[in-house]
mmCIF file of C-alpha atoms and ligand atoms in Angstrom:
data_model
loop_
_atom_site.group_PDB
_atom_site.id
_atom_site.type_symbol
_atom_site.label_atom_id
_atom_site.label_comp_id
_atom_site.label_asym_id
_atom_site.label_seq_id
_atom_site.Cartn_x
_atom_site.Cartn_y
_atom_site.Cartn_z
ATOM 1 C CA MET A 10 92.388 136.845 112.906
ATOM 2 C CA ARG A 11 94.180 134.921 115.618
ATOM 3 C CA LEU A 12 96.533 132.589 113.797
ATOM 4 C CA GLY A 13 98.934 129.903 114.955
ATOM 5 C CA ALA A 14 102.307 129.302 113.310
ATOM 6 C CA LEU A 15 104.593 126.298 113.720
ATOM 7 C CA GLU A 16 108.026 125.868 112.198
ATOM 8 C CA THR A 17 109.305 122.356 112.714
ATOM 9 C CA GLY A 18 113.019 121.698 113.030
ATOM 10 C CA GLY A 19 115.362 118.833 113.821
ATOM 11 C CA THR A 20 116.257 120.238 117.229
ATOM 12 C CA LYS A 21 113.356 122.549 118.088
ATOM 13 C CA MET A 22 109.821 123.484 117.215
ATOM 14 C CA VAL A 23 109.100 127.211 116.999
ATOM 15 C CA CYS A 24 105.495 127.997 117.931
ATOM 16 C CA ALA A 25 103.914 131.431 117.607
ATOM 17 C CA VAL A 26 100.607 133.233 117.740
ATOM 18 C CA GLY A 27 100.052 136.191 115.451
ATOM 19 C CA ASP A 28 97.742 137.698 112.900
ATOM 20 C CA GLU A 29 97.236 138.203 109.168
ATOM 21 C CA THR A 30 99.469 141.303 109.122
ATOM 22 C CA GLY A 31 102.454 139.179 110.136
ATOM 23 C CA LYS A 32 102.465 140.568 113.662
ATOM 24 C CA ILE A 33 103.671 137.995 116.174
ATOM 25 C CA TYR A 34 102.091 138.350 119.622
ATOM 26 C CA GLU A 35 104.000 135.627 121.380
ATOM 27 C CA ARG A 36 106.227 132.666 120.686
ATOM 28 C CA THR A 37 107.910 129.760 122.373
ATOM 29 C CA THR A 38 110.146 126.848 121.448
ATOM 30 C CA ILE A 39 109.652 123.201 122.294
ATOM 31 C CA PRO A 40 112.494 120.673 121.889
ATOM 32 C CA THR A 41 111.971 118.177 119.068
ATOM 33 C CA ASP A 42 111.597 114.716 120.513
ATOM 34 C CA ALA A 43 109.603 111.797 119.097
ATOM 35 C CA PRO A 44 106.112 112.764 117.848
ATOM 36 C CA GLN A 45 104.436 110.869 120.708
ATOM 37 C CA THR A 46 106.060 113.310 123.106
ATOM 38 C CA THR A 47 106.239 116.472 121.055
ATOM 39 C CA MET A 48 102.860 116.531 119.270
ATOM 40 C CA PRO A 49 100.822 116.612 122.532
ATOM 41 C CA GLN A 50 102.952 119.543 123.755
ATOM 42 C CA LEU A 51 102.366 121.429 120.516
ATOM 43 C CA ILE A 52 98.650 120.714 120.630
ATOM 44 C CA ALA A 53 98.428 121.892 124.244
ATOM 45 C CA TYR A 54 100.145 125.181 123.317
ATOM 46 C CA PHE A 55 97.907 126.025 120.367
ATOM 47 C CA ARG A 56 94.735 124.814 122.088
ATOM 48 C CA GLU A 57 95.325 127.140 124.996
ATOM 49 C CA LYS A 58 95.890 130.067 122.611
ATOM 50 C CA GLY A 59 92.554 129.574 120.858
ATOM 51 C CA VAL A 60 93.870 129.952 117.309
ATOM 52 C CA GLU A 61 91.403 130.098 114.387
ATOM 53 C CA ALA A 62 93.814 128.292 112.060
ATOM 54 C CA LEU A 63 97.336 126.883 112.206
ATOM 55 C CA GLY A 64 100.052 127.085 109.539
ATOM 56 C CA VAL A 65 102.810 124.476 109.650
ATOM 57 C CA GLY A 66 106.133 124.893 107.836
ATOM 58 C CA CYS A 67 107.518 121.394 107.998
ATOM 59 C CA PHE A 68 110.802 119.611 107.319
ATOM 60 C CA GLY A 69 110.370 117.150 104.536
ATOM 61 C CA PRO A 70 109.835 115.340 102.388
ATOM 62 C CA ILE A 71 106.098 115.765 103.000
ATOM 63 C CA GLU A 72 102.940 114.855 101.107
ATOM 64 C CA LEU A 73 101.248 117.942 99.653
ATOM 65 C CA ASP A 74 98.934 116.289 97.126
ATOM 66 C CA ARG A 75 95.470 117.008 98.499
ATOM 67 C CA THR A 76 94.011 114.078 96.573
ATOM 68 C CA SER A 77 96.337 111.602 98.284
ATOM 69 C CA PRO A 78 95.144 109.665 101.351
ATOM 70 C CA ARG A 79 98.513 110.560 102.843
ATOM 71 C CA TYR A 80 98.054 114.323 102.376
ATOM 72 C CA GLY A 81 99.601 116.140 105.338
ATOM 73 C CA TYR A 82 102.043 113.368 106.240
ATOM 74 C CA ILE A 83 105.753 113.647 106.750
ATOM 75 C CA THR A 84 106.983 110.896 104.438
ATOM 76 C CA SER A 85 110.565 109.686 103.949
ATOM 77 C CA THR A 86 112.401 112.029 106.305
ATOM 78 C CA PRO A 87 115.796 110.980 107.682
ATOM 79 C CA LYS A 88 114.375 111.920 111.132
ATOM 80 C CA GLU A 89 113.154 108.373 111.646
ATOM 81 C CA ALA A 90 110.735 108.905 114.517
ATOM 82 C CA TRP A 91 108.809 111.378 112.358
ATOM 83 C CA ARG A 92 108.506 109.154 109.310
ATOM 84 C CA ASN A 93 104.853 108.619 108.341
ATOM 85 C CA CYS A 94 103.626 111.107 110.931
ATOM 86 C CA PRO A 95 100.177 112.413 109.866
ATOM 87 C CA VAL A 96 100.802 115.982 111.019
ATOM 88 C CA VAL A 97 97.769 117.677 109.448
ATOM 89 C CA SER A 98 95.135 115.173 110.556
ATOM 90 C CA VAL A 99 96.481 115.020 114.117
ATOM 91 C CA PHE A 100 96.356 118.816 114.482
ATOM 92 C CA ALA A 101 93.012 119.129 112.662
ATOM 93 C CA GLU A 102 91.378 116.607 114.945
ATOM 94 C CA ALA A 103 92.872 118.013 118.134
ATOM 95 C CA LEU A 104 92.394 121.711 117.374
ATOM 96 C CA GLN A 105 89.250 121.523 115.218
ATOM 97 C CA CYS A 106 90.474 124.287 112.918
ATOM 98 C CA PRO A 107 91.955 124.597 109.392
ATOM 99 C CA ILE A 108 95.608 123.517 109.116
ATOM 100 C CA GLY A 109 97.834 125.040 106.419
ATOM 101 C CA PHE A 110 100.776 122.835 105.549
ATOM 102 C CA ASP A 111 103.874 123.247 103.412
ATOM 103 C CA THR A 112 107.633 122.817 103.523
ATOM 104 C CA ASP A 113 109.723 124.964 105.874
ATOM 105 C CA VAL A 114 111.433 126.604 102.906
ATOM 106 C CA ASN A 115 108.173 127.255 101.039
ATOM 107 C CA SER A 116 106.952 128.949 104.237
ATOM 108 C CA ALA A 117 110.076 131.111 104.222
ATOM 109 C CA VAL A 118 109.568 132.260 100.642
ATOM 110 C CA LEU A 119 105.885 132.886 101.422
ATOM 111 C CA GLY A 120 106.912 135.040 104.390
ATOM 112 C CA GLU A 121 109.223 137.100 102.169
ATOM 113 C CA VAL A 122 106.672 137.628 99.379
ATOM 114 C CA THR A 123 103.842 138.418 101.810
ATOM 115 C CA PHE A 124 105.577 140.547 104.426
ATOM 116 C CA GLY A 125 109.176 141.069 103.320
ATOM 117 C CA GLN A 126 111.410 142.418 100.610
ATOM 118 C CA ALA A 127 109.829 140.339 97.832
ATOM 119 C CA CYS A 128 106.347 141.844 98.359
ATOM 120 C CA GLY A 129 104.574 142.157 95.030
ATOM 121 C CA LYS A 130 106.931 139.816 93.165
ATOM 122 C CA ARG A 131 105.354 136.782 91.530
ATOM 123 C CA CYS A 132 108.393 134.527 91.028
ATOM 124 C CA VAL A 133 110.889 134.208 93.858
ATOM 125 C CA VAL A 134 113.332 131.547 95.054
ATOM 126 C CA TYR A 135 114.430 131.273 98.698
ATOM 127 C CA LEU A 136 117.502 129.136 99.367
ATOM 128 C CA THR A 137 118.603 128.244 102.875
ATOM 129 C CA VAL A 138 122.151 127.041 103.462
ATOM 130 C CA GLY A 139 122.402 125.682 106.985
ATOM 131 C CA THR A 140 122.541 122.178 108.457
ATOM 132 C CA GLY A 141 120.773 121.188 105.267
ATOM 133 C CA VAL A 142 120.229 123.054 102.022
ATOM 134 C CA GLY A 143 116.725 123.618 100.712
ATOM 135 C CA ALA A 144 114.804 125.910 98.431
ATOM 136 C CA GLY A 145 111.293 127.301 98.537
ATOM 137 C CA VAL A 146 109.845 128.329 95.190
ATOM 138 C CA TYR A 147 107.050 130.820 94.600
ATOM 139 C CA ILE A 148 105.970 130.835 90.970
ATOM 140 C CA GLU A 149 103.333 133.011 89.304
ATOM 141 C CA GLY A 150 101.881 133.884 92.683
ATOM 142 C CA LYS A 151 101.770 130.367 94.133
ATOM 143 C CA LEU A 152 104.005 128.074 96.108
ATOM 144 C CA LEU A 153 105.377 125.422 93.784
ATOM 145 C CA HIS A 154 104.436 121.831 94.621
ATOM 146 C CA GLY A 155 104.243 119.900 91.364
ATOM 147 C CA MET A 156 104.440 116.142 91.976
ATOM 148 C CA LEU A 157 105.977 116.646 95.456
ATOM 149 C CA HIS A 158 107.693 119.954 96.240
ATOM 150 C CA PRO A 159 111.042 121.291 95.116
ATOM 151 C CA GLU A 160 114.057 119.482 96.577
ATOM 152 C CA ALA A 161 116.420 121.958 94.997
ATOM 153 C CA GLY A 162 119.068 121.611 97.707
ATOM 154 C CA HIS A 163 119.979 118.314 96.050
ATOM 155 C CA VAL A 164 120.660 119.602 92.520
ATOM 156 C CA MET A 165 123.871 118.205 91.087
ATOM 157 C CA ILE A 166 126.936 120.411 91.181
ATOM 158 C CA ARG A 167 130.136 120.187 89.158
ATOM 159 C CA ARG A 168 132.843 119.532 91.694
ATOM 160 C CA LYS A 169 135.937 121.739 91.548
ATOM 161 C CA GLU A 170 139.027 119.753 90.546
ATOM 162 C CA ASN A 171 140.969 120.567 93.693
ATOM 163 C CA ASP A 172 138.090 119.630 96.027
ATOM 164 C CA ARG A 173 138.861 116.206 97.471
ATOM 165 C CA TYR A 174 135.966 116.181 99.935
ATOM 166 C CA ALA A 175 133.649 113.225 99.284
ATOM 167 C CA GLY A 176 130.379 115.006 100.032
ATOM 168 C CA ARG A 177 128.012 114.135 102.847
ATOM 169 C CA CYS A 178 124.690 113.413 101.145
ATOM 170 C CA PRO A 179 123.908 109.692 101.496
ATOM 171 C CA TYR A 180 122.000 109.759 98.188
ATOM 172 C CA HIS A 181 124.229 111.786 95.850
ATOM 173 C CA ARG A 182 127.981 112.115 95.426
ATOM 174 C CA ASN A 183 127.950 115.736 94.409
ATOM 175 C CA CYS A 184 124.748 117.544 95.215
ATOM 176 C CA LEU A 185 124.646 121.064 96.652
ATOM 177 C CA GLU A 186 123.642 119.931 100.151
ATOM 178 C CA GLY A 187 126.367 117.272 100.203
ATOM 179 C CA LEU A 188 129.086 119.707 99.141
ATOM 180 C CA ALA A 189 128.013 123.052 100.591
ATOM 181 C CA SER A 190 125.940 122.617 103.778
ATOM 182 C CA GLY A 191 127.334 123.850 107.096
ATOM 183 C CA PRO A 192 128.340 120.318 108.189
ATOM 184 C CA ALA A 193 130.017 119.727 104.786
ATOM 185 C CA ILE A 194 132.135 122.853 105.323
ATOM 186 C CA ARG A 195 133.098 121.630 108.783
ATOM 187 C CA GLU A 196 134.104 118.163 107.514
ATOM 188 C CA ARG A 197 136.022 119.470 104.508
ATOM 189 C CA TRP A 198 138.020 122.124 106.330
ATOM 190 C CA GLY A 199 138.154 120.591 109.813
ATOM 191 C CA ALA A 200 136.493 123.470 111.667
ATOM 192 C CA LYS A 201 133.016 124.891 112.057
ATOM 193 C CA ALA A 202 131.999 127.274 109.264
ATOM 194 C CA GLU A 203 131.610 130.162 111.699
ATOM 195 C CA LEU A 204 135.308 129.830 112.638
ATOM 196 C CA LEU A 205 136.558 129.973 109.052
ATOM 197 C CA ALA A 206 135.604 133.565 108.244
ATOM 198 C CA ASN A 207 139.177 134.561 107.344
ATOM 199 C CA ARG A 208 139.910 131.620 105.054
ATOM 200 C CA GLU A 209 139.317 133.036 101.575
ATOM 201 C CA GLU A 210 139.536 129.674 99.833
ATOM 202 C CA VAL A 211 136.617 128.345 101.918
ATOM 203 C CA TRP A 212 134.270 131.037 100.665
ATOM 204 C CA GLU A 213 135.537 131.009 97.060
ATOM 205 C CA LEU A 214 134.622 127.333 96.850
ATOM 206 C CA GLU A 215 131.348 127.732 98.743
ATOM 207 C CA ALA A 216 130.310 130.638 96.526
ATOM 208 C CA ASP A 217 131.142 128.629 93.420
ATOM 209 C CA TYR A 218 128.879 125.744 94.434
ATOM 210 C CA ILE A 219 126.019 128.010 95.476
ATOM 211 C CA ALA A 220 126.387 130.025 92.266
ATOM 212 C CA GLN A 221 126.163 126.880 90.138
ATOM 213 C CA ALA A 222 122.849 126.024 91.766
ATOM 214 C CA LEU A 223 121.530 129.577 91.420
ATOM 215 C CA ALA A 224 122.466 129.721 87.740
ATOM 216 C CA GLY A 225 120.436 126.546 87.267
ATOM 217 C CA TYR A 226 117.440 127.985 89.134
ATOM 218 C CA ILE A 227 117.665 131.208 87.105
ATOM 219 C CA LEU A 228 117.687 129.287 83.828
ATOM 220 C CA THR A 229 114.826 126.954 84.741
ATOM 221 C CA LEU A 230 112.540 129.086 86.930
ATOM 222 C CA SER A 231 113.245 132.662 85.820
ATOM 223 C CA PRO A 232 112.897 134.115 89.337
ATOM 224 C CA GLN A 233 112.589 137.889 89.799
ATOM 225 C CA MET A 234 114.554 137.702 93.045
ATOM 226 C CA ILE A 235 116.679 135.119 94.884
ATOM 227 C CA ILE A 236 116.847 135.301 98.666
ATOM 228 C CA LEU A 237 119.593 133.481 100.563
ATOM 229 C CA GLY A 238 119.190 132.559 104.235
ATOM 230 C CA GLY A 239 120.428 129.993 106.766
ATOM 231 C CA GLY A 240 123.396 129.998 109.119
ATOM 232 C CA VAL A 241 126.124 129.741 106.472
ATOM 233 C CA MET A 242 124.843 132.896 104.748
ATOM 234 C CA HIS A 243 125.804 134.894 107.836
ATOM 235 C CA GLN A 244 129.175 134.995 106.071
ATOM 236 C CA GLU A 245 128.355 138.204 104.252
ATOM 237 C CA GLN A 246 131.457 138.025 102.081
ATOM 238 C CA LEU A 247 129.668 135.241 100.194
ATOM 239 C CA PHE A 248 127.201 137.637 98.569
ATOM 240 C CA PRO A 249 129.538 139.585 96.268
ATOM 241 C CA LEU A 250 131.359 136.357 95.390
ATOM 242 C CA ILE A 251 128.121 134.577 94.516
ATOM 243 C CA ARG A 252 126.823 137.512 92.466
ATOM 244 C CA ARG A 253 130.043 137.719 90.477
ATOM 245 C CA LYS A 254 130.157 133.987 89.828
ATOM 246 C CA VAL A 255 126.503 133.792 88.778
ATOM 247 C CA ALA A 256 127.112 136.584 86.255
ATOM 248 C CA GLN A 257 130.205 134.765 84.945
ATOM 249 C CA MET A 258 128.356 131.457 84.634
ATOM 250 C CA LEU A 259 125.408 133.005 82.766
ATOM 251 C CA ASN A 260 128.005 134.745 80.598
ATOM 252 C CA GLY A 261 125.678 137.460 79.287
ATOM 253 C CA TYR A 262 123.187 134.998 77.821
ATOM 254 C CA ILE A 263 120.248 136.441 79.765
ATOM 255 C CA GLN A 264 119.815 140.203 79.775
ATOM 256 C CA THR A 265 117.215 141.567 82.174
ATOM 257 C CA ARG A 266 116.875 144.586 84.443
ATOM 258 C CA GLU A 267 117.100 142.244 87.420
ATOM 259 C CA LEU A 268 120.412 140.687 86.399
ATOM 260 C CA GLU A 269 121.893 144.117 85.697
ATOM 261 C CA ASP A 270 121.234 145.010 89.315
ATOM 262 C CA MET A 271 122.678 141.938 91.044
ATOM 263 C CA GLU A 272 122.828 143.622 94.459
ATOM 264 C CA HIS A 273 119.052 143.766 94.535
ATOM 265 C CA TYR A 274 118.614 140.437 92.786
ATOM 266 C CA ILE A 275 120.591 138.023 94.978
ATOM 267 C CA VAL A 276 119.886 139.268 98.476
ATOM 268 C CA PRO A 277 120.082 138.161 102.122
ATOM 269 C CA ALA A 278 116.908 137.221 103.983
ATOM 270 C CA ALA A 279 115.627 140.376 105.621
ATOM 271 C CA LEU A 280 112.916 139.542 108.152
ATOM 272 C CA ARG A 281 115.446 139.027 110.973
ATOM 273 C CA GLY A 282 115.054 135.265 110.774
ATOM 274 C CA ASP A 283 111.260 135.476 111.038
ATOM 275 C CA GLN A 284 110.479 134.784 107.368
ATOM 276 C CA GLY A 285 109.600 131.148 108.103
ATOM 277 C CA ILE A 286 107.324 131.732 111.070
ATOM 278 C CA MET A 287 105.643 134.704 109.335
ATOM 279 C CA GLY A 288 105.117 132.528 106.282
ATOM 280 C CA CYS A 289 103.383 130.009 108.558
ATOM 281 C CA LEU A 290 100.959 132.750 109.633
ATOM 282 C CA GLU A 291 100.163 133.314 105.968
ATOM 283 C CA LEU A 292 99.753 129.551 105.422
ATOM 284 C CA ALA A 293 97.214 129.584 108.260
ATOM 285 C CA ARG A 294 95.380 132.599 106.799
ATOM 286 C CA LEU A 295 95.238 131.045 103.337
ATOM 287 C CA GLU A 296 93.793 127.817 104.718
ATOM 288 C CA LEU A 297 91.241 129.686 106.797
ATOM 289 C CA CYS A 298 90.157 131.817 103.843
ATOM 290 C CA ALA A 299 90.005 128.825 101.494
ATOM 291 C CA GLY A 300 87.147 127.466 103.604
ATOM 292 C CA ARG A 301 85.173 130.735 103.539
ATOM 293 C CA PRO A 302 82.853 132.256 100.912
ATOM 294 C CA ALA A 303 84.631 134.128 98.097
ATOM 295 C CA GLU A 304 83.833 137.662 99.341
ATOM 296 C CA ASN A 305 85.869 137.036 102.494
ATOM 297 C CA ASN A 306 88.648 135.648 100.490
ATOM 298 C CA LYS A 307 90.385 138.621 98.934
ATOM 299 C CA LYS A 308 94.000 137.417 98.978
ATOM 300 C CA SER A 309 93.386 133.726 98.648
ATOM 301 C CA ASN A 310 94.564 133.144 95.088
ATOM 302 C CA GLN A 311 97.685 131.502 96.395
ATOM 303 C CA LEU A 312 96.353 128.086 97.314
HETATM 304 P P1 LIG B 421 119.400 124.822 110.778
HETATM 305 O O1 LIG B 421 119.748 124.629 109.333
HETATM 306 O O2 LIG B 421 119.838 123.685 111.625
HETATM 307 O O3 LIG B 421 117.990 125.218 110.988
HETATM 308 P P2 LIG B 421 121.107 127.152 110.649
HETATM 309 O O4 LIG B 421 120.447 127.727 109.449
HETATM 310 O O5 LIG B 421 121.568 128.096 111.704
HETATM 311 O O6 LIG B 421 120.235 126.053 111.356
HETATM 312 O O7 LIG B 421 122.375 126.349 110.137
HETATM 313 C C1 LIG B 421 123.300 125.776 110.975
HETATM 314 C C2 LIG B 421 124.596 125.609 110.195
HETATM 315 O O8 LIG B 421 125.056 126.903 109.810
HETATM 316 C C3 LIG B 421 125.715 124.964 110.988
HETATM 317 O O9 LIG B 421 126.360 124.013 110.165
HETATM 318 C C4 LIG B 421 126.649 126.114 111.341
HETATM 319 O O10 LIG B 421 127.998 125.688 111.345
HETATM 320 C C5 LIG B 421 126.391 127.104 110.223
HETATM 321 N N1 LIG B 421 126.526 128.470 110.724
HETATM 322 C C6 LIG B 421 125.840 129.049 111.718
HETATM 323 N N2 LIG B 421 126.249 130.314 111.932
HETATM 324 C C7 LIG B 421 127.230 130.538 111.020
HETATM 325 C C8 LIG B 421 128.065 131.658 110.708
HETATM 326 N N3 LIG B 421 127.999 132.792 111.384
HETATM 327 N N4 LIG B 421 128.957 131.506 109.705
HETATM 328 C C9 LIG B 421 129.037 130.363 109.016
HETATM 329 N N5 LIG B 421 128.288 129.281 109.265
HETATM 330 C C10 LIG B 421 127.398 129.366 110.253
HETATM 331 ZN ZN1 LIG B 422 121.758 114.965 97.851
#
């Protein structure tokens, strides 16, 4: 299969051509401008490559309800130019092929369960901590959508008493994204997160906030593995801190093999940053197979 993959981002669009094994043949990036400028460039790229299907991992919020007339739209995104952009129908019309569509973070978790370290697991959470904070959720072998899709970067966090930083989410005073994103670290401590590696107190606090969110995900979703990615997680010292704090917060209430082996339970993303784009290949494959007769459709129970 010749599959197209597109990861949308606030500053750039990552475009790739690959196949159903996750192999990427070629890729390019296109700067993110307004859709009137950027969409024709994306279409030209994928048209020239002759892809059989395209998978799009998209910033959100997006409409994933296939019964809605607005299925495949970007909806209330803060990136104003992209609000109400009908991504799926524009690509479908221009490329005349199936278009898989999901959130960027759901694509990342799909990449990890299809091609990465979570292969074979049925319940996995992927959390990215970068410019924003977001979580992809794979539950009982499917990407979780529900009424919308998870927005688990905005779960409420109990603020530490000595933390005077106001938070930077315009919607919530103390959500995870507002308190723990890369830009929140920069505002609170007055320097970019990557320059604060030696400041222990920065990572103690960061690990506490991330651990609170993870404890909540563990209690509500019962994941078999939690994968942490995004720029901020390049600070590897966060991992042991987060693992220790999660164990303290759960306080022995849940006893499973997974939680006894925290080093293999809360883990860094391991597809060299390609989990999102590889997940988009799988989104494309799933959409292509969904339109074919059942005998060609061996792995398609995920839609
Ligand atoms: P984006 O979320 O924009 O797709 P990233 O996941 O790289 O991109 O996140 C960017 C954020 O991560 C920035 O706020 C940056 O300060 C932070 N960041 C990037 N690299 C590091 C690092 N090595 N250590 C800590 N923070 C980092
Ligand atoms: Zn928020």
